[in-house]
CSV table of C-alpha atoms in Angstrom, one decimal:
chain,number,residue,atom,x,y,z
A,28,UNK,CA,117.0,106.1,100.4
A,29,UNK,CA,114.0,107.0,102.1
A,30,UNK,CA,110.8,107.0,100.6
A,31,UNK,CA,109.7,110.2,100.1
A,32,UNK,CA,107.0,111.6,97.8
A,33,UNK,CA,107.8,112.7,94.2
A,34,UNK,CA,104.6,112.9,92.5
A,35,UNK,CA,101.3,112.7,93.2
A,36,UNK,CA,99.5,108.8,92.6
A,37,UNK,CA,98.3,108.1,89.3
A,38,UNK,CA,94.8,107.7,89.8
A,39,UNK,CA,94.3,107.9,86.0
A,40,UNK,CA,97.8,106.2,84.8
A,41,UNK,CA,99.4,106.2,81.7
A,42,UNK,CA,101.3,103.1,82.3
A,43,UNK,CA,99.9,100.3,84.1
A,44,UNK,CA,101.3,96.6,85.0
A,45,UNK,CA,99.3,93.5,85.5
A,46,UNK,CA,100.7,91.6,87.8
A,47,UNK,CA,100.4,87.9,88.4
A,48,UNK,CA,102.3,86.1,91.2
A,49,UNK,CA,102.1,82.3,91.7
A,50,UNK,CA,102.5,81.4,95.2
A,51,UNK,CA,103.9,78.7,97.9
A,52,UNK,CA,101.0,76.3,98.9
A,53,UNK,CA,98.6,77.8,101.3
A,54,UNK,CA,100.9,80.9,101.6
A,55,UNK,CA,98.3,83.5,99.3
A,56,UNK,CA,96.5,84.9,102.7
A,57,UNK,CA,99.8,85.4,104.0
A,58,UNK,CA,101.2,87.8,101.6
A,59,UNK,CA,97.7,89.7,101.2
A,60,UNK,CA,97.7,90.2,104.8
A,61,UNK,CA,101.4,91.6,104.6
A,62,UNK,CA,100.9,93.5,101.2
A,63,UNK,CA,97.8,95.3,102.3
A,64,UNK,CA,99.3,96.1,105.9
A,65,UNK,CA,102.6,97.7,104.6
A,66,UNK,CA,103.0,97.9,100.7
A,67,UNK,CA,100.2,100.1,99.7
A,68,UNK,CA,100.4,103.7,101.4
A,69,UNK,CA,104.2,103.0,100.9
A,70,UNK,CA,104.1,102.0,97.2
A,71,UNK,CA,101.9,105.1,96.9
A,72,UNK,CA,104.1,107.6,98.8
A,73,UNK,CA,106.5,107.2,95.5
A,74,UNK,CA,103.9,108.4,93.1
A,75,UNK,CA,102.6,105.4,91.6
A,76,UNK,CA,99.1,104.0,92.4
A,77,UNK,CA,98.2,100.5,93.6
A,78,UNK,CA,94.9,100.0,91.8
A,79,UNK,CA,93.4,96.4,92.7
A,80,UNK,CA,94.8,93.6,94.7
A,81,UNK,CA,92.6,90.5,93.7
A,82,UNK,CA,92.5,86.7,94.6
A,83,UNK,CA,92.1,84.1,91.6
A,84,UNK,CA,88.8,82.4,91.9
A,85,UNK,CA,90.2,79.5,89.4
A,86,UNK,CA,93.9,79.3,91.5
A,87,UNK,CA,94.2,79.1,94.9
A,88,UNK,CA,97.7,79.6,94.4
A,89,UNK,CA,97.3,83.2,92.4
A,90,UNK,CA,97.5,86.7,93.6
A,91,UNK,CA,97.1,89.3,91.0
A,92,UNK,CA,97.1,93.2,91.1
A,93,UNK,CA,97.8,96.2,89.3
A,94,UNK,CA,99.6,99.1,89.7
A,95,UNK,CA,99.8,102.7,87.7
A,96,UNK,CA,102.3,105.2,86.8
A,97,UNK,CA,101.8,108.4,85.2
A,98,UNK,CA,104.9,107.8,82.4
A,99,UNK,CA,107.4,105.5,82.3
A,100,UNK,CA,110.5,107.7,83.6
A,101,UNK,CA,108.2,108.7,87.0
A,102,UNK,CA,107.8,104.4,86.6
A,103,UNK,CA,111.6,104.0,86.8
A,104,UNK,CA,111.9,106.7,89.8
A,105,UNK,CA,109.2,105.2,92.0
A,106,UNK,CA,110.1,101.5,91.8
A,107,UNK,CA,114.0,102.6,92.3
A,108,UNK,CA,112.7,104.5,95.2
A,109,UNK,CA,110.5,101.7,96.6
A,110,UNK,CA,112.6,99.1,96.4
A,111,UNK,CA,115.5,100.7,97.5
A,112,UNK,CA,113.6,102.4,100.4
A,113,UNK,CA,113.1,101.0,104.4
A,114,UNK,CA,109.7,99.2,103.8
A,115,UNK,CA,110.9,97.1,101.0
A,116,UNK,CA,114.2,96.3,103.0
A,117,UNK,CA,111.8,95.2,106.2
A,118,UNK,CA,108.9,93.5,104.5
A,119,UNK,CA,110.3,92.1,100.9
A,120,UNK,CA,112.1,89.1,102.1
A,121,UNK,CA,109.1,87.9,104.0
A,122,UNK,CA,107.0,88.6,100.6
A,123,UNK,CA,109.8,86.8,98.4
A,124,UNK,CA,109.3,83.8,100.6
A,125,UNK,CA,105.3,83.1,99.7
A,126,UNK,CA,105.8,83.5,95.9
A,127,UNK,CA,107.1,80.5,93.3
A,128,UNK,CA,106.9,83.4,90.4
A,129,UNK,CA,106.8,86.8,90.1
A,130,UNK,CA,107.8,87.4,86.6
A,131,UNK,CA,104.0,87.2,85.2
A,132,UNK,CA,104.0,90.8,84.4
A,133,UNK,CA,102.4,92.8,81.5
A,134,UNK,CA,103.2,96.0,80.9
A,135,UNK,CA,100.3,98.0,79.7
A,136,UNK,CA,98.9,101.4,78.6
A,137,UNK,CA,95.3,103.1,78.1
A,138,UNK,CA,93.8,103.1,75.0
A,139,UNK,CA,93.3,105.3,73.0
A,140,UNK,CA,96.5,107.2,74.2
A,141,UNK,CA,95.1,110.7,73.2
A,142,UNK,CA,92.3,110.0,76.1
A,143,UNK,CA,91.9,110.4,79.4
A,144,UNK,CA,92.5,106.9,80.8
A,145,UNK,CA,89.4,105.1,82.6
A,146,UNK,CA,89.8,105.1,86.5
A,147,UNK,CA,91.1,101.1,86.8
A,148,UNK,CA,91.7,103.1,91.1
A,149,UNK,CA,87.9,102.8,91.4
A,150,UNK,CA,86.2,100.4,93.8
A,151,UNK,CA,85.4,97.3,92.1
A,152,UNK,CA,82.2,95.3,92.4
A,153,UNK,CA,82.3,91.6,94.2
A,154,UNK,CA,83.5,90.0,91.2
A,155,UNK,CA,85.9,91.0,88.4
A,156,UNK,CA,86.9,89.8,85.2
A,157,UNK,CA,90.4,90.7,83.2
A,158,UNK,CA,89.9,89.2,79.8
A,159,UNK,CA,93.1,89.1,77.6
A,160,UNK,CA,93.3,88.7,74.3
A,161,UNK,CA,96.6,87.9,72.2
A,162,UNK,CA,97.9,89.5,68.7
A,163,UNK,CA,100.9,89.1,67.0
A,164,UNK,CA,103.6,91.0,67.6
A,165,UNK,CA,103.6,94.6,65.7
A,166,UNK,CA,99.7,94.2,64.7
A,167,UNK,CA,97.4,96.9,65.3
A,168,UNK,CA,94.5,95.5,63.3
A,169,UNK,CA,93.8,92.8,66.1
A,170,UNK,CA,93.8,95.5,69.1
A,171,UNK,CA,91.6,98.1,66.8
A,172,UNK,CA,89.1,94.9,67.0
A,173,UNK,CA,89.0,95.2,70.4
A,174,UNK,CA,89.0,98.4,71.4
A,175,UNK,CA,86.9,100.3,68.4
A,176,UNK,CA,84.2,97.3,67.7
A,177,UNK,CA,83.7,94.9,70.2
A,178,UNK,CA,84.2,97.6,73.8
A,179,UNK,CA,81.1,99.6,72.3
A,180,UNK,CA,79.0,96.4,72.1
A,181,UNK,CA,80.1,95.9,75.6
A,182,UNK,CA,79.2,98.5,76.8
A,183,UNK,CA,75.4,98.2,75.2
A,184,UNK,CA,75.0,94.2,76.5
A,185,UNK,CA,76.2,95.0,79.8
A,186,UNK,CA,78.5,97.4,82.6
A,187,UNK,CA,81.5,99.2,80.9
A,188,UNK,CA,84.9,97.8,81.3
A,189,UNK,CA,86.8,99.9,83.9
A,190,UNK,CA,89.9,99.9,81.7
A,191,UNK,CA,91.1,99.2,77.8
A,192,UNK,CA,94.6,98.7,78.2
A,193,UNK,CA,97.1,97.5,75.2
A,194,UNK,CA,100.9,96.6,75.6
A,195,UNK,CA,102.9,99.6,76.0
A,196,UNK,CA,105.8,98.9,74.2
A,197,UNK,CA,108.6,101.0,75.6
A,198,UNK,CA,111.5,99.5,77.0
A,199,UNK,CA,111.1,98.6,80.6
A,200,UNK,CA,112.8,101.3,82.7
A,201,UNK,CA,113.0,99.3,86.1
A,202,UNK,CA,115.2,95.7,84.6
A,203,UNK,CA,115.4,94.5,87.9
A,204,UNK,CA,111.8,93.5,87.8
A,205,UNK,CA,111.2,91.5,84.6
A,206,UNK,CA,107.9,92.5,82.2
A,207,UNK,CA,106.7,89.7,79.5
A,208,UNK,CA,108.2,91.0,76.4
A,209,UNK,CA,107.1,90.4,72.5
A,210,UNK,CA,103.9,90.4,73.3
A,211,UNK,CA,100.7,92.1,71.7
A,212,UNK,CA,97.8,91.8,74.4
A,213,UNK,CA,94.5,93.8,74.6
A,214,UNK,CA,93.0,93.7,78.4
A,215,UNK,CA,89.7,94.2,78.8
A,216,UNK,CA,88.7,94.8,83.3
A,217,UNK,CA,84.9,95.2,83.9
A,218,UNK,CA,83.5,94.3,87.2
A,219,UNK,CA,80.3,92.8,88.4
A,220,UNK,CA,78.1,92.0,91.2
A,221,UNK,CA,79.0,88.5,91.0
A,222,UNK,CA,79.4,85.5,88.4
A,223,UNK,CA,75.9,85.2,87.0
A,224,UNK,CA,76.3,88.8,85.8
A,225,UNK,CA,79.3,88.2,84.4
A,226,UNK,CA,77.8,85.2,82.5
A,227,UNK,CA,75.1,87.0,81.3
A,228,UNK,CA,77.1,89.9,79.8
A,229,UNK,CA,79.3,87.1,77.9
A,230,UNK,CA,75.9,85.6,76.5
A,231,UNK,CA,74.2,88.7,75.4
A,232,UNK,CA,77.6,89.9,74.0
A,233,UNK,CA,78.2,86.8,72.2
A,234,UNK,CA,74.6,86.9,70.5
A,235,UNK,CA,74.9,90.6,69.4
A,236,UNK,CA,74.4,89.8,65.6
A,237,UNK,CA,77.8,92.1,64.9
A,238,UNK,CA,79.9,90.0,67.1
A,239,UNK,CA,78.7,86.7,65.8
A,240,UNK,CA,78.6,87.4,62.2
A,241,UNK,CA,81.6,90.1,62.2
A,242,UNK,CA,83.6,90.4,65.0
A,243,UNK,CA,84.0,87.5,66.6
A,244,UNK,CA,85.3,85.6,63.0
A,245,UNK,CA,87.6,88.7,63.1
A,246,UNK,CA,89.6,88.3,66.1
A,247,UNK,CA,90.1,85.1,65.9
A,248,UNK,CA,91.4,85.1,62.6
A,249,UNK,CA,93.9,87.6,63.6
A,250,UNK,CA,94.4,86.4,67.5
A,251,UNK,CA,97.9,84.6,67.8
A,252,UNK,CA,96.2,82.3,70.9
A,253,UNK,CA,93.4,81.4,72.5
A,254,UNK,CA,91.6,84.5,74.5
A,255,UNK,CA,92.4,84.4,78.4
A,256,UNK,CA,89.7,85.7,81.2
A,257,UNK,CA,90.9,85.9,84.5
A,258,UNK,CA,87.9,85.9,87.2
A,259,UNK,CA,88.7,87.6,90.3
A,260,UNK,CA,87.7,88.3,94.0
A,261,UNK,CA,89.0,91.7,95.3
A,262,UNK,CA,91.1,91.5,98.2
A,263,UNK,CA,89.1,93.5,101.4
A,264,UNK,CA,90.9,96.8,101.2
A,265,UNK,CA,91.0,96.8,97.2
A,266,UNK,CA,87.1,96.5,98.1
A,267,UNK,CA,87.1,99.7,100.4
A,268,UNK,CA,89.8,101.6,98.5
């Protein structure tokens, strides 16, 4: 099945997965090398957008990157397309043989749904940071913390996040790649110039009198787990994209 366009890319998607892929020893190079050089325009000629391809500063080991659909139906057409198309059928095998795990997916959507969806496709800064938070299952009170109190203070103590992305809960439409399921996660991506401005946001965020008298007792009464922050290195052409 060839892999011919159907939509336009999603530069502003509706649907977007984080994916994390733990690799073989020494092998992370390798599969950025072959993922920038044949999976991107290809991934893209199906209408879905790759949006970041990044390196884990704390894991050697880690390659993470997102990718953006406009709904979840043009999702299921685009994967079936790409993974049942030529370039897939050339080049996955050798990808399959760098990763340990691939199933460290989170399937995710803008919020607040009734707005237009921040541009995760734009060029990020040296450094970035992907800071997930966890809820139970079902509760919207946790995420509301997130999105409607602490993101405005964010954006006053330092840059605004590129993306506010929440679990979209629909059923996955492509079963033949697994998403995390039962979960309740808030993702927060901002980028920086480089760690010490990352640092610095986190200090002046965590002094802001609301988030330290309100909003930080808050979330973690209601979190179900300790908060999660990714720190990331864009790959070169994420860089240029």
């Amino acid at each position: 099945m060839p892999n011919a366009p159907r939509t336009a890319p999603a530069r502003h998607p509706a649907v977007v997965e984080l994916r994390q892929y733990t690799l073989l020893p020494g092998r992370r190079d390798e599969l950025i090398e072959l993922f920038e050089r044949e999976f991107v325009e290809s991934q893209e000629a199906t209408g879905m957008t790759v949006l970041g391809r990044f390196r884990d500063l704390d894991d050697p080991d880690r390659f993470v990157w997102l990718r953006g659909f406009p709904d979840m139906e043009t999702r299921r057409e685009a994967l079936s397309a790409f993974y049942g198309g030529p370039v897939w059928a050339a080049h996955g095998p050798r990808a399959n043989a760098t990763m340990a795990d691939s199933d460290d997916v989170l399937l995710l959507r803008p919020l607040p749904a009734a707005t237009t969806a921040p541009d995760v496709a734009a060029s990020p800064d040296p450094f970035v940071a992907v800071a997930l938070w966890h809820f139970p299952p079902g509760d919207g009170d946790g995420p509301a913390l997130i999105h409607d109190r602490l993101a405005p203070i964010l954006r006053e103590t330092g840059p605004a996040p590129l993306a506010v992305l929440v679990t979209e809960t629909a059923a996955n439409t492509f079963p033949r790649l697994p998403v995390r399921t039962g979960e309740n996660v808030v993702a927060v991506i901002t980028s920086y110039p480089d760690e010490l401005a990352h640092r610095r946001h986190l200090a002046a965020t965590a002094d802001h009198p609301r988030v330290r008298d309100e909003i930080r007792p808050a979330v973690e009464r209601a979190q179900s787990e300790a908060p999660l922050v990714l720190r990331l290195t864009p790959t070169d052409r994420s860089c240029s994209a």
